[in-house]
Coordinates of C-alpha atoms in Angstrom, one line a residue:
X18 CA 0.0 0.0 0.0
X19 CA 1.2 3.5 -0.8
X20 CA 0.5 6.5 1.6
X21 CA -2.8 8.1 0.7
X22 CA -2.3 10.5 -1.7
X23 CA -4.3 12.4 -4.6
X24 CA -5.9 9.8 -7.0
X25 CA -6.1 12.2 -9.4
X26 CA -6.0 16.0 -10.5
X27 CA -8.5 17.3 -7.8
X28 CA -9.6 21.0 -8.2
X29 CA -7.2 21.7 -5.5
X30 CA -4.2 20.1 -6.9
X31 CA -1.4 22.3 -8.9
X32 CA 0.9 21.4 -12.1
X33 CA 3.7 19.6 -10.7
X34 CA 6.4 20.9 -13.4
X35 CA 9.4 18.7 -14.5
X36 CA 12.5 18.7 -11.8
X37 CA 15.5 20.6 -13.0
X38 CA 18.6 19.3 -13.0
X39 CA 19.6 21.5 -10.0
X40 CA 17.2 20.3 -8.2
X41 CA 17.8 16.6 -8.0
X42 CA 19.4 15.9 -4.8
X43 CA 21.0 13.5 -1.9
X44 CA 18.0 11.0 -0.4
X45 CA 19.2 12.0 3.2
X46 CA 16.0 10.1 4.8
X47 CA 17.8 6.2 4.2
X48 CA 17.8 4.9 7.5
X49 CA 20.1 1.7 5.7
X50 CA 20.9 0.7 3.1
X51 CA 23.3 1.5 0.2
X52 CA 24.5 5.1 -0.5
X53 CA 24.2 7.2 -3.8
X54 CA 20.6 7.0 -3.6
X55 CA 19.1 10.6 -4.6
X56 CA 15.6 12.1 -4.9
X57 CA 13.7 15.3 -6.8
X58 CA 13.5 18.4 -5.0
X59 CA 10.0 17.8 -3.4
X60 CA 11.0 14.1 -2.7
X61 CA 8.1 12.3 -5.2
X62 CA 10.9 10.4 -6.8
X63 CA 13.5 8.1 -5.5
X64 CA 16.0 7.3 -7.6
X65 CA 18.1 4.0 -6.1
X66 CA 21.4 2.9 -7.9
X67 CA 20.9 -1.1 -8.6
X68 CA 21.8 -4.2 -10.7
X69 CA 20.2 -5.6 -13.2
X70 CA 18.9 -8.3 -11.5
X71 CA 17.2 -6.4 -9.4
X72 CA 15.6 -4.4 -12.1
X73 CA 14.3 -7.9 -13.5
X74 CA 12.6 -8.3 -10.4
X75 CA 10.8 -5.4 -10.4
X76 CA 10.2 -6.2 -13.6
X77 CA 8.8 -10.0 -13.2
X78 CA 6.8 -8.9 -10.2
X79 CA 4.9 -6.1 -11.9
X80 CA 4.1 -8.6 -15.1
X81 CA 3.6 -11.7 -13.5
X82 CA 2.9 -11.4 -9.4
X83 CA 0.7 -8.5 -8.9
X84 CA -0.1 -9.3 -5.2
X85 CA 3.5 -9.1 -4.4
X86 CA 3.9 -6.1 -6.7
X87 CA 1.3 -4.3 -4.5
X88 CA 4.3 -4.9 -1.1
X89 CA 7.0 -3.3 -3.3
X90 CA 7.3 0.6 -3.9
X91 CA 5.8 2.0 -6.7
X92 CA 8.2 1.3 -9.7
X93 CA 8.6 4.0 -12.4
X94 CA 11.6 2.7 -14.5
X95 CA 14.9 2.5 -15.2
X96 CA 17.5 5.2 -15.8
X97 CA 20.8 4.7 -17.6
X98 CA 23.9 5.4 -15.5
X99 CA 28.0 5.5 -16.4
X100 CA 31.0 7.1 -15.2
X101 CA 30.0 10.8 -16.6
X102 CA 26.3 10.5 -15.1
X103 CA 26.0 14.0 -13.5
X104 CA 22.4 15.3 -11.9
X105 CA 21.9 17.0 -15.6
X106 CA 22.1 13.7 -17.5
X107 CA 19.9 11.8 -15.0
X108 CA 17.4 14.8 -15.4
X109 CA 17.5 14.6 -19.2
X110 CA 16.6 10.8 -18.9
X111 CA 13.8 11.6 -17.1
X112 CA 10.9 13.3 -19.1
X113 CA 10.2 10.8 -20.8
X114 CA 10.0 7.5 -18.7
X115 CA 6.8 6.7 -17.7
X116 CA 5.4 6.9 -21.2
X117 CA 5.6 3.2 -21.6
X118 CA 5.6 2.3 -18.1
X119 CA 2.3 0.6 -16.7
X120 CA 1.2 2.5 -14.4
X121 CA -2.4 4.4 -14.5
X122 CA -2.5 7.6 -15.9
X123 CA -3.0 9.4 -12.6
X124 CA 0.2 9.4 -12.1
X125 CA 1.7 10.1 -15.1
X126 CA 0.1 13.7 -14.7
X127 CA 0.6 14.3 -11.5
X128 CA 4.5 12.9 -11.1
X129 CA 4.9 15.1 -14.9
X130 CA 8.3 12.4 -15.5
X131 CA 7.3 10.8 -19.0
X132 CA 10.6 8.2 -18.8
X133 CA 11.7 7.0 -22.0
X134 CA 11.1 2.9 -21.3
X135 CA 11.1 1.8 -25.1
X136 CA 9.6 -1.3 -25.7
X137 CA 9.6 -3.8 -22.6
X138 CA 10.9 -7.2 -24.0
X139 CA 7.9 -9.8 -23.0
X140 CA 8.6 -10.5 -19.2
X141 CA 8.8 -14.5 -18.9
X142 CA 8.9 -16.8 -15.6
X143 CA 12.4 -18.2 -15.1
X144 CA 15.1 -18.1 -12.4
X145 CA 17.8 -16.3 -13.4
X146 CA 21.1 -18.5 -13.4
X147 CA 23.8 -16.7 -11.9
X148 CA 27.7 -18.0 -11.3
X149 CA 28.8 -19.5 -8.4
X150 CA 31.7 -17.7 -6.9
X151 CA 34.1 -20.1 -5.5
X152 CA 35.0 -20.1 -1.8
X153 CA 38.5 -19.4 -2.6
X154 CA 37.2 -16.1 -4.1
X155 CA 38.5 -13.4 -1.5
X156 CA 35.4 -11.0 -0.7
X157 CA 36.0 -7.2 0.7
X158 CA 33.5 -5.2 2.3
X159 CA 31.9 -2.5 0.5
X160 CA 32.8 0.2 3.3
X161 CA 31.8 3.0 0.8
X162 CA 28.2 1.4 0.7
X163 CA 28.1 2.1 -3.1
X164 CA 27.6 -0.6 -5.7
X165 CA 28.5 -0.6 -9.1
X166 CA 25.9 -0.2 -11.6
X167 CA 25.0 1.3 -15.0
X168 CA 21.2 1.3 -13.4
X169 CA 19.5 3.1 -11.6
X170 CA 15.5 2.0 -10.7
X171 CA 13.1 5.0 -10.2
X172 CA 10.0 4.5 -7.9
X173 CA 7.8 6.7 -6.2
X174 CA 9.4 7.7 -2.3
X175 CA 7.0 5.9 0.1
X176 CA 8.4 8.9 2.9
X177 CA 6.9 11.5 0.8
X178 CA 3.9 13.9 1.5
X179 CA 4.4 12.9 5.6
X180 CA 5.6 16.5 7.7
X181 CA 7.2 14.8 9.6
X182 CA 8.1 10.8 8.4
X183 CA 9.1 8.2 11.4
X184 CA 11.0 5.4 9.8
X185 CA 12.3 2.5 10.6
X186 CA 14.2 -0.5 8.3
X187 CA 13.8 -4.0 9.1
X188 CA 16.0 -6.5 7.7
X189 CA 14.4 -10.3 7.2
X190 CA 15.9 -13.3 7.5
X191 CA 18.6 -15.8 9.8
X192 CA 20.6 -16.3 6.6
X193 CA 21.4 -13.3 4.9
X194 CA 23.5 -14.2 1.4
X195 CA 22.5 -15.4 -1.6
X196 CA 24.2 -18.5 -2.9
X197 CA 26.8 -16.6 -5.1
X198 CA 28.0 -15.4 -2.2
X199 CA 32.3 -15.5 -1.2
X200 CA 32.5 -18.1 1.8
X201 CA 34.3 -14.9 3.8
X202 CA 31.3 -13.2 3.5
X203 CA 28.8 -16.0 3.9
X204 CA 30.9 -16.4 7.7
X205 CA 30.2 -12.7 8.7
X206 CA 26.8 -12.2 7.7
X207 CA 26.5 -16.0 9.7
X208 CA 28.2 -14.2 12.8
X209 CA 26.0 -11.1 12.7
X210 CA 23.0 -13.6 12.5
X211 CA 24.1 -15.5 15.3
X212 CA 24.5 -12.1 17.4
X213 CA 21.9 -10.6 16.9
X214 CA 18.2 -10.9 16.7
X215 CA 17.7 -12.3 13.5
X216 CA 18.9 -15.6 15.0
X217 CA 15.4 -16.0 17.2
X218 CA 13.2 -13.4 15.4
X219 CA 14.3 -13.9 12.0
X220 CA 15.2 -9.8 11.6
X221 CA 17.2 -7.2 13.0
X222 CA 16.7 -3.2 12.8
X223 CA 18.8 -2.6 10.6
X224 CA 18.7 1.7 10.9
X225 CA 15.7 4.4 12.8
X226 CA 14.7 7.8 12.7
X227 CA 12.1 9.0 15.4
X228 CA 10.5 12.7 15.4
X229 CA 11.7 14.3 18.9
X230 CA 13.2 10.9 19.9
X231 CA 15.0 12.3 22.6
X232 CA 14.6 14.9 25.0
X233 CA 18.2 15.8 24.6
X234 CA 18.6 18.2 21.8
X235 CA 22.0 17.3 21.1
X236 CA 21.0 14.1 20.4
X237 CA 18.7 15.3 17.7
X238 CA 19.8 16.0 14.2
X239 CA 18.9 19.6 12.1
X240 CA 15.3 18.6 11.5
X241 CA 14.3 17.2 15.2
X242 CA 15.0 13.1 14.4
X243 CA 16.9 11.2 16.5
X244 CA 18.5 8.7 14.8
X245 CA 19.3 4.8 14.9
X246 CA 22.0 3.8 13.2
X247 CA 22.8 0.0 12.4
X248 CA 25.1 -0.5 15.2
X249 CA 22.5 0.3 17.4
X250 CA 20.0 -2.6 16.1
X251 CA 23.1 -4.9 16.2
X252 CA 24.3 -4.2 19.5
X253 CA 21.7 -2.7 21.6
X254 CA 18.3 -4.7 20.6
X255 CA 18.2 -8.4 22.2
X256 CA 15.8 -10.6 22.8
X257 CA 15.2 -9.4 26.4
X258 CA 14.4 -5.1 25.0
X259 CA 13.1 -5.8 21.6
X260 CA 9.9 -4.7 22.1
X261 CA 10.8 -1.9 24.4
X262 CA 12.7 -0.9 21.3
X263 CA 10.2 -0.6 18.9
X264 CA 7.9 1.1 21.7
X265 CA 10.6 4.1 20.8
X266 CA 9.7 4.0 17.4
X267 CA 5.5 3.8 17.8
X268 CA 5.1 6.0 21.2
X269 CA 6.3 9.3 21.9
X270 CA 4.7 12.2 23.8
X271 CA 7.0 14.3 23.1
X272 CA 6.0 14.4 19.3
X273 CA 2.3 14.3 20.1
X274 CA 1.9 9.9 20.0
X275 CA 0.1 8.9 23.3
X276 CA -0.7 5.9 24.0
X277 CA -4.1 5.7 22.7
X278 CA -2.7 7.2 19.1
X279 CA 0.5 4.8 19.2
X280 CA -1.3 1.6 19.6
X281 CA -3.7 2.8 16.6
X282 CA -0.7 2.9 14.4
X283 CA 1.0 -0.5 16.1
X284 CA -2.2 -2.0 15.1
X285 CA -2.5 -0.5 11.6
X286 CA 0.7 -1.7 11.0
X287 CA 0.2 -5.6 12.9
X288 CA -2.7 -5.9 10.1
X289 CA -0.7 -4.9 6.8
X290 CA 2.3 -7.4 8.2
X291 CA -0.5 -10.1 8.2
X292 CA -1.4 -9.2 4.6
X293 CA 2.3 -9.3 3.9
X294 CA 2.9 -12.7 5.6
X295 CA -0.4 -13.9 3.7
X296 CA 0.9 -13.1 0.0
X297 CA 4.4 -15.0 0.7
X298 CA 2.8 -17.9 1.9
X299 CA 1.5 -17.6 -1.5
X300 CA 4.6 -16.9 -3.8
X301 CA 7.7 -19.1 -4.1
X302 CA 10.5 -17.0 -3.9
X303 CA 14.0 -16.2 -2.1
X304 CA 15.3 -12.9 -0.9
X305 CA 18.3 -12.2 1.0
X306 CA 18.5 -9.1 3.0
X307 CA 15.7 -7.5 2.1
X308 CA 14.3 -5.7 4.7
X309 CA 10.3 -4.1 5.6
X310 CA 10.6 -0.4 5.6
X311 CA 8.1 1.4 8.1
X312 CA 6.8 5.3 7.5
X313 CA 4.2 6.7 9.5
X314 CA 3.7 10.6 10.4
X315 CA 6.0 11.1 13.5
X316 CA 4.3 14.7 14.6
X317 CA 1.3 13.7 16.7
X318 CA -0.6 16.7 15.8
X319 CA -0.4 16.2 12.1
X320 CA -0.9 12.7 12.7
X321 CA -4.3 13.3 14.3
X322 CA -5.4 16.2 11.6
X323 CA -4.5 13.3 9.1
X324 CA -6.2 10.8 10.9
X325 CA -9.6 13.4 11.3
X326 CA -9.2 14.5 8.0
X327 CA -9.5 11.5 6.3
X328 CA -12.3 9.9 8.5
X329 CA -14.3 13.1 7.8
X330 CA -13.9 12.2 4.1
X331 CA -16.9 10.2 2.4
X332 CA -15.0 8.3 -0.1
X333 CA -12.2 5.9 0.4
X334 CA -10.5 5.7 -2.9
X335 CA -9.4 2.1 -3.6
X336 CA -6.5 2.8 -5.5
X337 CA -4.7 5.4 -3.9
X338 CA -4.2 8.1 -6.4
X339 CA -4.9 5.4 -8.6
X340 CA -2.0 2.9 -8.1
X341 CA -2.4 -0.8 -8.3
X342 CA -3.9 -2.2 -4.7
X343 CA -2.2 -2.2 -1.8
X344 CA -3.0 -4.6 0.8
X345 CA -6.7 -4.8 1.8
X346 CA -6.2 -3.5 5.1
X347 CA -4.2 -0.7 4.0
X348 CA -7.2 0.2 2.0
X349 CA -9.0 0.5 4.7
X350 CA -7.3 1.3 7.5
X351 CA -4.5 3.7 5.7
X352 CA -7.4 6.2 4.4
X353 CA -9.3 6.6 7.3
X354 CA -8.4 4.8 10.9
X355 CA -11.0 4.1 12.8
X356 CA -11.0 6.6 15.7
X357 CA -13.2 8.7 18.5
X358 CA -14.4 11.8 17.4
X359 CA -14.2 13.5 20.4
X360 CA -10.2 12.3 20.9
X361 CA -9.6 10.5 18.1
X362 CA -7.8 8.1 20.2
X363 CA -9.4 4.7 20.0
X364 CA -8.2 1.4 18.5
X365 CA -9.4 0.6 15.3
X366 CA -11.7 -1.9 15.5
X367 CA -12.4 -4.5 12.9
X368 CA -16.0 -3.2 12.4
X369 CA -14.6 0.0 11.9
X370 CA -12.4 -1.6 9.2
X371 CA -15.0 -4.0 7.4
X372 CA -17.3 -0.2 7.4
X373 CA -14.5 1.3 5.2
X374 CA -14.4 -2.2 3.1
X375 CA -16.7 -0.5 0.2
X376 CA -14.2 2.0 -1.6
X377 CA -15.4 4.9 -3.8
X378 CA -14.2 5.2 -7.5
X379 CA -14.0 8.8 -6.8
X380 CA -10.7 11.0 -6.5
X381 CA -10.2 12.0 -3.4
X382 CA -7.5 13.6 -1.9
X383 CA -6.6 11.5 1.5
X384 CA -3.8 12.6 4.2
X385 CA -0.2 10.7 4.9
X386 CA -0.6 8.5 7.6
X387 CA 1.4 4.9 7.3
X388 CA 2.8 2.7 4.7
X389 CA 4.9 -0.6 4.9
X390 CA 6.8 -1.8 2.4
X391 CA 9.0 -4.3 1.0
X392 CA 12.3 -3.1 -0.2
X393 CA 15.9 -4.3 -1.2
X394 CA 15.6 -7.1 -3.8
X395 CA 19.5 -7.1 -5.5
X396 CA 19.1 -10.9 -4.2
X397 CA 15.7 -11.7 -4.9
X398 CA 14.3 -14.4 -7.3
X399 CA 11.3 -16.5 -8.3
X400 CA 11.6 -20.2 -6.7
X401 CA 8.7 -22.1 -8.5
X402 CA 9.0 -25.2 -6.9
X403 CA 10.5 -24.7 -4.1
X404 CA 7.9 -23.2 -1.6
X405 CA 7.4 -20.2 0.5
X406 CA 10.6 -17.9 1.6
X407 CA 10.2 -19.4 5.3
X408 CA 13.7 -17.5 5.9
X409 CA 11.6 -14.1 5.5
X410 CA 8.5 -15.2 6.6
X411 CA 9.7 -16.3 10.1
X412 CA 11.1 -12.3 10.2
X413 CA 7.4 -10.8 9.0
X414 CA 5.9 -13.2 11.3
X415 CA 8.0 -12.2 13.9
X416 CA 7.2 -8.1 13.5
X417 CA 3.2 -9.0 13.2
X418 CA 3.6 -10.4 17.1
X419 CA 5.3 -7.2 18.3
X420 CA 3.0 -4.7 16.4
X421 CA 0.0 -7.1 17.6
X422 CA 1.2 -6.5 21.2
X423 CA 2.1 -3.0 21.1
X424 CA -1.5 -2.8 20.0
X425 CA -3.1 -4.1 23.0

């Protein structure tokens, strides 16, 4: 599910003009993750450096598994990239993109990037073979966090249109490599397995950034967030604090988030991880650190003028600005949580959500409230054959139990 957003060019809504090339810039919201990634000037568009396999799955999932497609951000293109790509030659590349790219109309107005796709080659079901590097092969650590690519995917940024975006990364899975992995790194992503808490819970926070996590301002960067890096989910979350750790992310009075409002969002966030774990019990595939990345609006008062705003409205808009599906809770829930009208502070309930089950056809323009996605898939293939990803699913399981009892 994408963050509500317009599903269309309301009478409100304004020409969103083409970003210059001055005004592509660093993606400083990545929590984790690989660096180089960079974004438009308002944010709409991420732009991630990747391989081509990963393209293909973007690719294969669109054309072939829609329910998963509907976990994954919203995927734009491709861009070209090679040792003289500057912000100018990205820009050029992208007026012309989503021309050929399936995705509804809607979009291709408001986002105003018509990238140049050319004719997709049919999309066919098959595993892609890839060379097993020998054990003997000595493996160095990519310290600078940048990979080597001549791609670059384009999707839509699921932390856009929030004022104030809490985020968290989640990386799935006890085994973390893919099987052309070098043995030397197969034995340190084993040892940070073993160490941490994907061993029992099948994930580890892998990065965090919490609106007015800390009452210490020094402890805040230039725009309020106190941030998590990876060392923290490595060294400082265990079995024995996990949940008190993700009650950092979810509850904060300091930004607004009681603990009425926080367990709303826990809970809104417990159902989509169900919907997640339902379509991979469905889909035979592999992925080795991917991770779930969590958004939700971190400023309690815009969080609650969200929440109101989108209760008050009459329609709930099934597509959300007119992408494909998201999951059926998010639907629901996402455009208009169930709450008090007096405090706006009570659970959703599943009548409340089965009441919003009937969406409208008409555009409406809904407020940012949550979104969970499913990111990171530079080792990711289709497994026909060989069952569901139980390495991920034990992780997704996993977060569904926390959420579920933050939400009580």
């Amino acid at each position: 599910m994408l963050v509500t957003r317009d599903t269309g060019k309301s009478a409100g809504s304004r020409e969103r003009g083409l970003p210059k090339p001055d005004d592509l810039k660093d993606y400083n919201y990545a929590v984790a993750g690989h660096a180089g990634t960079m974004c438009d000037a308002d944010g709409e568009l991420f732009i991630k450096p990747c391989t081509q396999s990963e393209v293909e799955f973007y690719e294969s999932a669109h054309a072939l598994h829609p329910d998963f497609a509907e976990l994954m951000p919203l995927y734009i293109g491709t861009l070209s990239l090679n040792e003289s790509t500057d912000q100018a030659t990205i820009h050029a590349q992208i007026p012309g993109l989503v021309e050929h790219a399936d995705i509804p109309f809607s979009i291709k107005e408001e986002i105003q990037s018509h990238l140049h796709l050319g004719d997709r080659p049919r999309v066919v079901e098959a595993t892609v073979e890839k060379p097993i590097v020998s054990d003997n092969v000595k493996w160095i650590p990519n310290k600078a966090r940048k990979i080597t690519t001549d791609r670059a995917v384009v999707l839509e940024n699921a932390s856009f249109g929030y004022k104030k975006p809490n985020i968290m990364d989640a990386k799935l899975g006890i085994r973390l490599w893919a099987d052309d992995a070098p043995l030397e790194k197969k034995e340190r992503f084993d040892k940070i397995a073993e160490e941490t808490t994907h061993k029992k819970f099948g994930f580890r926070v892998a990065g965090m950034r919490v609106y007015k996590g800390s009452t210490d301002e020094s402890e805040l960067d230039e725009e309020g967030f106190k941030i998590y890096d990876k060392d923290w989910g490595r060294f400082t979350v265990n079995e024995a604090n996990i949940v008190d750790s993700f009650k950092k992310f979810i509850f904060n009075e300091a930004a607004g988030i009681d603990e009425e409002l926080g367990k709303t969002i826990a809970g809104a966030f417990a159902q989509d991880l169900r919907r997640v774990q339902e379509v991979l019990e469905n889909e035979e595939s592999r992925m080795y650190s991917s991770s779930l990345l969590f958004v939700f609006e971190g400023d309690g008062t815009a969080l609650r003028a969200a929440i109101e705003e989108a209760k008050a409205s009459d329609a709930v808009s099934e597509h959300k600005r007119g992408t494909t599906r998201g999951p059926v809770s998010n639907l629901r829930v996402d455009s208009g949580i169930g709450m008090n009208e007096e405090d706006l502070c009570e659970p959703t309930t599943a009548e409340d959500i089965d009441d919003l089950e009937e969406d409208s056809d008409d555009e409406s323009s809904f407020p940012h409230i949550y979104t969970v996605k499913l990111i990171d898939f530079a080792h990711a293939a289709w497994k026909p054959g060989h069952g569901p990803d139980e390495n991920v699913l034990l992780g997704v399981r996993s977060l569904a139990k926390i959420f579920e009892e933050m939400s009580e």
